[in-house]
Coordinates of C-alpha atoms and ligand atoms in Angstrom, one line a residue:
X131 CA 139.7 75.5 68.7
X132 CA 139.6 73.3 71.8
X133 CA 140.1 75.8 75.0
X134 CA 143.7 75.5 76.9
X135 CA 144.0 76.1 80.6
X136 CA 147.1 77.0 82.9
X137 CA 146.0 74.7 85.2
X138 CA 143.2 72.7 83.8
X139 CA 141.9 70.6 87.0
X140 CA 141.6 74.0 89.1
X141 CA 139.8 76.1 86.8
X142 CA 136.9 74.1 85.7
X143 CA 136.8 72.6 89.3
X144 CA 133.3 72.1 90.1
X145 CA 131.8 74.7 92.1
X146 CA 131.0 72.2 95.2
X147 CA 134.9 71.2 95.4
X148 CA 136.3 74.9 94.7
X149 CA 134.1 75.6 97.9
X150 CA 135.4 72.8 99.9
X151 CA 138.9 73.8 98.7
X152 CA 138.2 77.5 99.8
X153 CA 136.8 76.4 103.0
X154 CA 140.0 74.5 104.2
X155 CA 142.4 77.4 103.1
X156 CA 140.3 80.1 104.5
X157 CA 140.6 78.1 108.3
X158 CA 144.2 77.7 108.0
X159 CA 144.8 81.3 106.5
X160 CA 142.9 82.8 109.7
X161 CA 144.7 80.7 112.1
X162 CA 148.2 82.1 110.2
X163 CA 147.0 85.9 110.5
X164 CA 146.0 85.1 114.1
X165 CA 149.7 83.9 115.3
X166 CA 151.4 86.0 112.7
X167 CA 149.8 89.4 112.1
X168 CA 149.3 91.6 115.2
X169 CA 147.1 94.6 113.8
X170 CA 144.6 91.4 112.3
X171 CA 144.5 89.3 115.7
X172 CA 144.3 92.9 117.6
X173 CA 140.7 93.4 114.8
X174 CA 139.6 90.1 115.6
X175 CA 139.8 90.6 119.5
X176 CA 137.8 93.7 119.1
X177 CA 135.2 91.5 117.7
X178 CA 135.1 88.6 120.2
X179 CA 136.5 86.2 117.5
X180 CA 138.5 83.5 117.7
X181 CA 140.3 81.0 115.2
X182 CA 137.9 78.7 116.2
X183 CA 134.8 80.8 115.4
X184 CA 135.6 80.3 111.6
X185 CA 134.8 76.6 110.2
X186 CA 134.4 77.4 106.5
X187 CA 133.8 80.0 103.7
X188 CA 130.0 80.5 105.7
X189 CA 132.1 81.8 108.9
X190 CA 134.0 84.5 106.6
X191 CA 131.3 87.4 107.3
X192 CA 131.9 87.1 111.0
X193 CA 136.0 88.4 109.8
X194 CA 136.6 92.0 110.4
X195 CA 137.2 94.4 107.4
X196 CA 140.8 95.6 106.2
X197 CA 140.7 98.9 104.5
X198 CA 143.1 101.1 102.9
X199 CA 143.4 103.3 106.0
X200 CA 145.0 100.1 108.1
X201 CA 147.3 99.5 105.3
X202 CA 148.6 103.1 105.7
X203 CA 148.3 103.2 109.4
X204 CA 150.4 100.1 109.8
X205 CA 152.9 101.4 106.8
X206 CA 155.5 100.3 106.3
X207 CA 155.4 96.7 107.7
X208 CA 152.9 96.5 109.9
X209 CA 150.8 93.4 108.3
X210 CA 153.6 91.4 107.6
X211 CA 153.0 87.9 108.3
X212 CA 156.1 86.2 107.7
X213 CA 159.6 87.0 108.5
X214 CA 161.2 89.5 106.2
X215 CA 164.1 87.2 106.0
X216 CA 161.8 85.2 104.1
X217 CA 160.5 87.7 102.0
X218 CA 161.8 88.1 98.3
X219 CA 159.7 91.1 96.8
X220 CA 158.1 94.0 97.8
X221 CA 155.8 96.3 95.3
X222 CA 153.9 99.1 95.6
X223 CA 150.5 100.8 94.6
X224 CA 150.7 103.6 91.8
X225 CA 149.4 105.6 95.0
X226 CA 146.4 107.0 92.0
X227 CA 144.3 107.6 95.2
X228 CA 146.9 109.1 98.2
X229 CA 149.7 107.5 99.9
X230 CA 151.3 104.1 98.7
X231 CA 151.2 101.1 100.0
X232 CA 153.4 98.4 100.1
X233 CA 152.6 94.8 99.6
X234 CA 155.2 92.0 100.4
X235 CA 155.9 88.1 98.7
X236 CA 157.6 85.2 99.9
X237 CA 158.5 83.6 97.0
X238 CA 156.0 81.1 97.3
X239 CA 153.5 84.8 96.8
X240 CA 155.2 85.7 93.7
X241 CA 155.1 81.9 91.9
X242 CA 150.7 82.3 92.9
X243 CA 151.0 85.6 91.3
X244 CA 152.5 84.5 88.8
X245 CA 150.3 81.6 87.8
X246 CA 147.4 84.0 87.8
X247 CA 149.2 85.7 85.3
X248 CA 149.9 82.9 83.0
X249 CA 146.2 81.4 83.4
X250 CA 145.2 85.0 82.0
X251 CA 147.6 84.7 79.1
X252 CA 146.6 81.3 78.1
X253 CA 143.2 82.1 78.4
X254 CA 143.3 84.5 75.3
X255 CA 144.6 81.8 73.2
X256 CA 148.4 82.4 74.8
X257 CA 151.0 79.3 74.2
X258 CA 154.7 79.1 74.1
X259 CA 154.9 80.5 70.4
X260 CA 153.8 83.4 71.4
X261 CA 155.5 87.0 71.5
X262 CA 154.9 88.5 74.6
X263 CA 155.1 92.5 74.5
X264 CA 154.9 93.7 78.2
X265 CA 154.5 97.5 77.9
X266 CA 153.2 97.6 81.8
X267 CA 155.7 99.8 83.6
X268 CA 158.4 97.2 85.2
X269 CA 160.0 98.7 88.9
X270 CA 157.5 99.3 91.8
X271 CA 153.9 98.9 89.9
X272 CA 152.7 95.2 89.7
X273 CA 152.2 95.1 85.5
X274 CA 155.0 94.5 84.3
X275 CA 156.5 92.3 86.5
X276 CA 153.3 90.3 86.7
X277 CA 152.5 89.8 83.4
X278 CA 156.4 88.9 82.6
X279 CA 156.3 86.4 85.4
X280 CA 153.1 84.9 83.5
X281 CA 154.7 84.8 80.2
X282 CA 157.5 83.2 81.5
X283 CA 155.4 80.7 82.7
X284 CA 153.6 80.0 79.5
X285 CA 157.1 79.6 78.1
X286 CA 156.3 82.5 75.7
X287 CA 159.2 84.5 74.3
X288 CA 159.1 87.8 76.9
X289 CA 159.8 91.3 76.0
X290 CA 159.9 93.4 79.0
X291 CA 159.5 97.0 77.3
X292 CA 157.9 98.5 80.0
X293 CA 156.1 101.5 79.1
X294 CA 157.1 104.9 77.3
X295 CA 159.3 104.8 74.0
X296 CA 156.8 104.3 72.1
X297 CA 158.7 104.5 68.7
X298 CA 160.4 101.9 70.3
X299 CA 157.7 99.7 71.5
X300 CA 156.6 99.8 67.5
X301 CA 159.8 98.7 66.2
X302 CA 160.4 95.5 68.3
X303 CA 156.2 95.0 67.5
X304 CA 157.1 94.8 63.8
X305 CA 160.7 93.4 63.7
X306 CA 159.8 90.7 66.9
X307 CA 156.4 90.4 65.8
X308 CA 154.8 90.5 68.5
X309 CA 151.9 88.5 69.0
X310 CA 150.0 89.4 72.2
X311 CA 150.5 93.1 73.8
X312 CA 150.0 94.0 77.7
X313 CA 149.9 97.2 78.9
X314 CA 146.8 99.8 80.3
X315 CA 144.0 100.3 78.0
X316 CA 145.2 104.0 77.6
X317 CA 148.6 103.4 76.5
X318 CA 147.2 100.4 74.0
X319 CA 145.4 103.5 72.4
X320 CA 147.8 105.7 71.9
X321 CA 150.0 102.8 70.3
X322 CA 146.8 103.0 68.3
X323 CA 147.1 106.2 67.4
X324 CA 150.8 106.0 66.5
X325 CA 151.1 103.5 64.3
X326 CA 148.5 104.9 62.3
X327 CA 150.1 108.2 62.0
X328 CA 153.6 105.9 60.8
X329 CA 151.5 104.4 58.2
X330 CA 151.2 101.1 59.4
X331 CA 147.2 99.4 59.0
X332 CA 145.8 97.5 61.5
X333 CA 146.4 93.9 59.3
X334 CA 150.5 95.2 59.4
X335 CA 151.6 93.7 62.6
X336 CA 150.8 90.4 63.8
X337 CA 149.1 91.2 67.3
X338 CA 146.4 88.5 68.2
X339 CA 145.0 89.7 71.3
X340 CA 145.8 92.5 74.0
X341 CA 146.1 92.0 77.5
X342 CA 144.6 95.4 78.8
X343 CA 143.9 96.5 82.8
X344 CA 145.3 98.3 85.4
X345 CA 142.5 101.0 85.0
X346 CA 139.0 101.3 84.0
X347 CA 138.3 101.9 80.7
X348 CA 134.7 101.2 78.5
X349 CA 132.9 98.4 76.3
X350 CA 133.5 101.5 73.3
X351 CA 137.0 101.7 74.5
X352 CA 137.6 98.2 73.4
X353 CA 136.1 98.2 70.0
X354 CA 138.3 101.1 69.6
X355 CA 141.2 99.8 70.2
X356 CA 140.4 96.5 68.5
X357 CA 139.8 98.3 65.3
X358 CA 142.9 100.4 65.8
X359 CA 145.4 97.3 66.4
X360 CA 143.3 94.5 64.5
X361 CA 143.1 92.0 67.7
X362 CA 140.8 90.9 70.6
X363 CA 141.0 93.1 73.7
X364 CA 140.8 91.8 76.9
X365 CA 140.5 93.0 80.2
X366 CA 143.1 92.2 83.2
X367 CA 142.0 93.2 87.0
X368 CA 144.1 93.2 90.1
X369 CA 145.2 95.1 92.6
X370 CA 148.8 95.1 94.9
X371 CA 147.3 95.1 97.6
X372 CA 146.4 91.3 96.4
X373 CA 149.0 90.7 94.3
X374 CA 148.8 92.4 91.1
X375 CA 147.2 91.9 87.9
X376 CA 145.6 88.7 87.3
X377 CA 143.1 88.6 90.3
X378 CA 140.8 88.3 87.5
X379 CA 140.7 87.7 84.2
X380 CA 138.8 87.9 80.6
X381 CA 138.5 84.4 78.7
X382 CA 137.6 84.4 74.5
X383 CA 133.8 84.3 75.5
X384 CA 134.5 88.2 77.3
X385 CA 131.9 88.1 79.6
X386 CA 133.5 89.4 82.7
X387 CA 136.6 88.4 84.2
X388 CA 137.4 85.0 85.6
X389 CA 138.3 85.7 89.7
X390 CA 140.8 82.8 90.3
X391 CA 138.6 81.7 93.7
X392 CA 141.4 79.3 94.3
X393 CA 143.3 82.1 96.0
X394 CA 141.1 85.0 96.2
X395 CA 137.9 85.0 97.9
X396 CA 135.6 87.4 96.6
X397 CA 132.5 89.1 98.0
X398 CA 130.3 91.6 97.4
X399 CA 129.3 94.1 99.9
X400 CA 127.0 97.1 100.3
X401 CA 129.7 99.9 100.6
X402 CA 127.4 101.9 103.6
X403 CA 126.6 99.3 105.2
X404 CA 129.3 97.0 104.9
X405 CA 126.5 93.9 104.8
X406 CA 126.9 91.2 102.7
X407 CA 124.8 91.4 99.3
X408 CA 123.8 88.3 97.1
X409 CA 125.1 87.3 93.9
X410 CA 124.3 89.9 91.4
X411 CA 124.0 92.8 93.1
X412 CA 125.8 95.7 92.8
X413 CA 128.6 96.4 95.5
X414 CA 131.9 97.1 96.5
X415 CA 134.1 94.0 95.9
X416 CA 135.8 92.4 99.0
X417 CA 138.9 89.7 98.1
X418 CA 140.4 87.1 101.3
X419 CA 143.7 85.8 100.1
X420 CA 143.3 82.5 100.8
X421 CA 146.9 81.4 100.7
X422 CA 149.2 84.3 100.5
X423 CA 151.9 84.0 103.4
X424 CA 153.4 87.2 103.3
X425 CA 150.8 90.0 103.1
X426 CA 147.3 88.0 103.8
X427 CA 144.6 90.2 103.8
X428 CA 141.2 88.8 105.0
X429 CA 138.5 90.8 103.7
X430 CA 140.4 93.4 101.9
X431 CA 138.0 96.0 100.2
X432 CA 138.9 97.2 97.1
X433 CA 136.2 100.5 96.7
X434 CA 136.0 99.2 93.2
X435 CA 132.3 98.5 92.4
X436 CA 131.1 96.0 90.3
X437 CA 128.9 93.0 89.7
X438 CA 129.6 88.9 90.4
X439 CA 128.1 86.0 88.0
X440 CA 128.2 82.5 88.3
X441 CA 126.5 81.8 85.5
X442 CA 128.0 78.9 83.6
X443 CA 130.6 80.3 80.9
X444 CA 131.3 79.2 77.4
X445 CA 135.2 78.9 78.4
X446 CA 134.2 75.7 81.0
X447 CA 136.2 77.8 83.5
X448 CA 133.9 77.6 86.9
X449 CA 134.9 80.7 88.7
X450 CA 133.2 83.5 89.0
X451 CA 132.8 86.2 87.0
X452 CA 133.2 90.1 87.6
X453 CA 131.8 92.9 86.0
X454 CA 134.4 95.2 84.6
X455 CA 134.4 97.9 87.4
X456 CA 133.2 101.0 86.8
X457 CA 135.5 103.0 88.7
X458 CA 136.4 103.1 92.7
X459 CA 133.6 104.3 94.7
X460 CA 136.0 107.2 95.6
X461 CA 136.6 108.0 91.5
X462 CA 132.9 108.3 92.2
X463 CA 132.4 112.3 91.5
X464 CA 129.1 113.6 93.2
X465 CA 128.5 116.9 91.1
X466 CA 125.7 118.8 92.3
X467 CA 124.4 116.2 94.1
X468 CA 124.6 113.6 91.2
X469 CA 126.8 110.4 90.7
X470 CA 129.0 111.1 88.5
X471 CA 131.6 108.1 87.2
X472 CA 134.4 109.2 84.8
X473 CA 133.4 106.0 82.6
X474 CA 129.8 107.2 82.0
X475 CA 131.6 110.1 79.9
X476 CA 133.9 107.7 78.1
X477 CA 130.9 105.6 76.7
X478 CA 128.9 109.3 75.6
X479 CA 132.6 110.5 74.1
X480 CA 133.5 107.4 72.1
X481 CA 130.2 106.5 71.2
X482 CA 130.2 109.8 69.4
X483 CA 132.7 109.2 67.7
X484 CA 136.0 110.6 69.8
X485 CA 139.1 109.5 70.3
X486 CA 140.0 108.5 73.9
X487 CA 141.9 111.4 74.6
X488 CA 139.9 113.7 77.1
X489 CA 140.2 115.1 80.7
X490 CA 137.4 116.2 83.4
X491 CA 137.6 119.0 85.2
X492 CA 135.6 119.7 88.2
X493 CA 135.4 123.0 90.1
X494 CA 133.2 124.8 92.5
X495 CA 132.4 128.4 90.9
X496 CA 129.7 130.4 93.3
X497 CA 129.2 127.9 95.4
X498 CA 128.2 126.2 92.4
X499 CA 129.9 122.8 91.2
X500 CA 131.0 123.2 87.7
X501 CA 131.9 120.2 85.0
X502 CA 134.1 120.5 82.2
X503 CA 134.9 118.1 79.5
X504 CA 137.8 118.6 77.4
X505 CA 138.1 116.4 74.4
X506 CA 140.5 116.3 71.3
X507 CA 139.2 116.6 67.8
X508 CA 141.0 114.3 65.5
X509 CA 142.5 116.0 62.8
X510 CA 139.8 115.7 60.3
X511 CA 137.2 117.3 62.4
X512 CA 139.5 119.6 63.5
X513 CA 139.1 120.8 60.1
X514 CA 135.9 121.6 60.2
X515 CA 134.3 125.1 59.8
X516 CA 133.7 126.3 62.9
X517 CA 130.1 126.3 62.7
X518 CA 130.3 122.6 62.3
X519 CA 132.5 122.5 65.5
X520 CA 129.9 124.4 67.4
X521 CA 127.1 122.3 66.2
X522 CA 129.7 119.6 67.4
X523 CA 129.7 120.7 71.0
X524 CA 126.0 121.1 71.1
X525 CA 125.0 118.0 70.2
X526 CA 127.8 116.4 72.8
X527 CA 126.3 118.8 75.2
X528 CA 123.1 117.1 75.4
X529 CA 124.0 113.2 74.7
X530 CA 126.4 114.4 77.9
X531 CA 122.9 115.9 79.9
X532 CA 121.0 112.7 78.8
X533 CA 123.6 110.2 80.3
X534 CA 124.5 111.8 83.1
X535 CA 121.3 113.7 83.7
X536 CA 123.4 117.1 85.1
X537 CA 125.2 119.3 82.0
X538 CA 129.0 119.8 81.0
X539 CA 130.1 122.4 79.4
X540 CA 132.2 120.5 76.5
X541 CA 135.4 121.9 75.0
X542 CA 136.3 120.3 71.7
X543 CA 140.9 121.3 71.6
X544 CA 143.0 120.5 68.6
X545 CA 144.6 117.1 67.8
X546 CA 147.6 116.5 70.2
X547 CA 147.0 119.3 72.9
X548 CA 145.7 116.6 75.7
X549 CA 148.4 114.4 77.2
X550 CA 148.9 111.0 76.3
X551 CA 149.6 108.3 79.0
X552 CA 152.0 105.9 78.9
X553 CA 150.5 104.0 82.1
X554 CA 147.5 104.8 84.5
X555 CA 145.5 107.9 82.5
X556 CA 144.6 110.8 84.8
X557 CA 140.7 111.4 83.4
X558 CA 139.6 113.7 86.3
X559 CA 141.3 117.0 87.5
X560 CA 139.0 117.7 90.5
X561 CA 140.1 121.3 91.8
X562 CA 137.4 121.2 94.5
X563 CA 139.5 119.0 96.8
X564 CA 142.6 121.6 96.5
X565 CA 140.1 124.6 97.7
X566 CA 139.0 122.4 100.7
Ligands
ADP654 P1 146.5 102.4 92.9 O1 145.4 102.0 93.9 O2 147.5 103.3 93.4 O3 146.0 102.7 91.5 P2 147.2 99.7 92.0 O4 148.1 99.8 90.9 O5 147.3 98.5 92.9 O6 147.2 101.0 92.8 O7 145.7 99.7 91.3 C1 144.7 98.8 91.6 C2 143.4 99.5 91.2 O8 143.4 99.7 89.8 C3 142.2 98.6 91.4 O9 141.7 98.7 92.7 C4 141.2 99.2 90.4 O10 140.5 100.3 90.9 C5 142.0 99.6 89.2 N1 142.0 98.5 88.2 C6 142.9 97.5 88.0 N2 142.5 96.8 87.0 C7 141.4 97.3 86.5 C8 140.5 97.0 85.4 N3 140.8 95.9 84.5 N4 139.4 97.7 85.2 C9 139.2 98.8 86.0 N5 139.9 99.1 87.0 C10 141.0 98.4 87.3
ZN655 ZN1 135.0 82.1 80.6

């Protein structure tokens, strides 16, 4: 079927004029921060700069970094950039790593947002027949109120669940029939898991595809959940601190997600170093809103690491491509003096055949760090003798060692007894920072 766009003549621009596009709104956004945002001007000073030091998107290294830090240092409204009387909106992070912070829009901010939304949507096949089930929590976190702005924009018929309820959340699926599902990757799992246990197979309802982000979750993850529901998963990225969800995107060829370069900027950057690292390396990701008026950020960085492409995709869209991130550099754990990332124990768990339902725990015993993995049998295994269980843990045990290259002690629990999240899952309980 021939590939619909959102906004056609921007998404498959070609890479020469996106550039020249990205260069004239990154002069006029730094000339905007410069009059209107005092902490950014004062960062700029330090550095010698000028508006007239940056010409184009080559000048953008010479920009001072924004961190999380200045956001909570200037808290509540210290990077505004317009009048408040101007604003319409404010959200807020899910504060997963400390203290929230609160982005602002004009409305001019939310309608961006907004199209980033509804390019995602239409970009898994979305059109204005569709059933939209939003099961992103609506109030303070972006997801639901970004993804309903989207729909609406498609002109799809909207249902703004938000999340929890799930009984619920399966009865409009069946009597609305629902076509395409948003919500984190987590709760699309346990809507899984439910239906199954109502008796419902995955050819019952009539989801197409899944609109899935907010939180990192695994290649395994997704065939999971695609077998569990019968559709195509995709994968959303975005942060409030740029907007919301819809930064990036996933198109039918799921290769990485589309970063919609028309309005965020994105670099790559050696998180030590802060230096500037080519295409294709590995790095923390950097965004430059290139024409939000409210809450601008130049040079943001995110702390989630990942990988850009800009190799040609199947979809014709031109922008770049990220990797799915494998988790903030501070989800990062360093246990015994190894990397550890939470995701790296997702991809041993499911491809062993678990369910997604699990929970780290990391402690210091001795002076001694300690891992543990907890991880729910399904009710089948959990029949099982127990020698089978402990052969079970076993052979975990060392696919664990080989992929993270440091053991776990594994813990295989009965169906049910780990939590189930209805938004952002907490993977890792790391009791080391409370004895600090
Ligand atoms: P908080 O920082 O409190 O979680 P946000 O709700 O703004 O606040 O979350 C943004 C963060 O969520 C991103 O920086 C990233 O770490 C994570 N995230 C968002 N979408 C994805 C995704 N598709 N894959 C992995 N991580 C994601
Ligand atoms: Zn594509």
């Amino acid at each position: 079927m021939e590939e619909r766009y959102y906004q056609k003549e921007i998404e498959t621009m070609a890479p020469e004029a996106l550039r020249a596009l990205q260069s004239e709104k990154l002069v006029k956004q730094v000339k905007h921060v410069w009059e209107n945002c005092p902490p950014y001007r004062k960062k700029m000073e330090e550095k010698g700069l000028t508006p007239d030091d940056i010409k184009g998107i080559e000048d953008l290294h010479k920009l001072p970094f924004v961190t999380k830090s200045d956001l909570r240092d200037t808290y509540p409204y210290g990077m505004l950039a317009k009048p408040l009387s101007e604003c319409v909106r404010i959200q807020s992070t899910s504060g997963t790593t400390g203290k929230r912070v609160i982005a602002y829009y004009t409305q001019h901010d939310v309608d961006l947002w907004e199209d980033c939304c509804a390019r995602a949507i239409m970009a898994v096949g979305g059109t204005k027949e569709d059933v939209v089930q939003v099961c992103y929590g609506y109030g303070l976190f972006t997801g639901g109120p970004g993804l309903n702005g989207g729909s609406h924009k498609v002109g799809c018929l909207t249902l703004p669940m938000s999340s929890g309820n799930t009984e619920r959340q399966i009865q409009f699926m069946m009597d609305l029939k629902s076509t395409i599902l948003c919500c984190t990757p987590s709760y699309a799992a346990y809507i899984g898991e439910a239906l199954k246990e109502m008796g419902y197979k995955p050819q019952d309802n009539c989801l197409k595809a899944g609109i899935f982000g907010a939180e990192p979750w695994t290649e395994e993850m997704r065939h999971d959940i695609e077998k569990s529901l019968g559709i195509k998963a995709f994968d959303i990225y975005g942060l409030t601190e740029t907007s919301g969800p819809g930064v990036a995107f996933e198109c039918k060829a799921q290769k990485g997600m589309h970063i919609n370069e028309d309005h965020f900027l994105a670099e790559i950057i050696d998180p030590e170093t802060g230096e500037v690292l080519p295409d294709g390396s590995r790095g923390e990701l950097v965004f430059t809103s290139l024409d939000k008026e409210a809450f601008p950020l130049l040079r943001y960085r995110t702390r989630d690491i990942c990988v850009l492409d800009r190799t040609p995709c199947a979809c014709g869209r031109t922008h770049v491509r990220m990797s799915k991130p494998m988790g903030r550099s501070d989800d990062m754990m360093i246990i015994r003096g190894v990397n550890v990332f939470p995701s790296q124990i997702e991809t041993v768990l499911l491809s062993e055949g678990y369910a997604p339902n699990y929970q780290i725990v990391v402690d210091r015993a001795k002076n001694n760090d300690t891992l543990d993995v907890y991880v729910e049998l399904s009710p089948e295994q959990f029949s099982d003798t127990v020698s089978a269980v402990t052969a079970r843990e076993k052979s975990l045990a060392a696919a664990m060692r080989t992929m993270l290259g440091i053991g776990a002690v594994i813990h295989l629990v009965a169906p049910k007894s780990i939590a189930r999240s209805e938004g952002k899952a907490v993977r890792v309980v790391d009791k080391r920072k409370l004895h600090d």
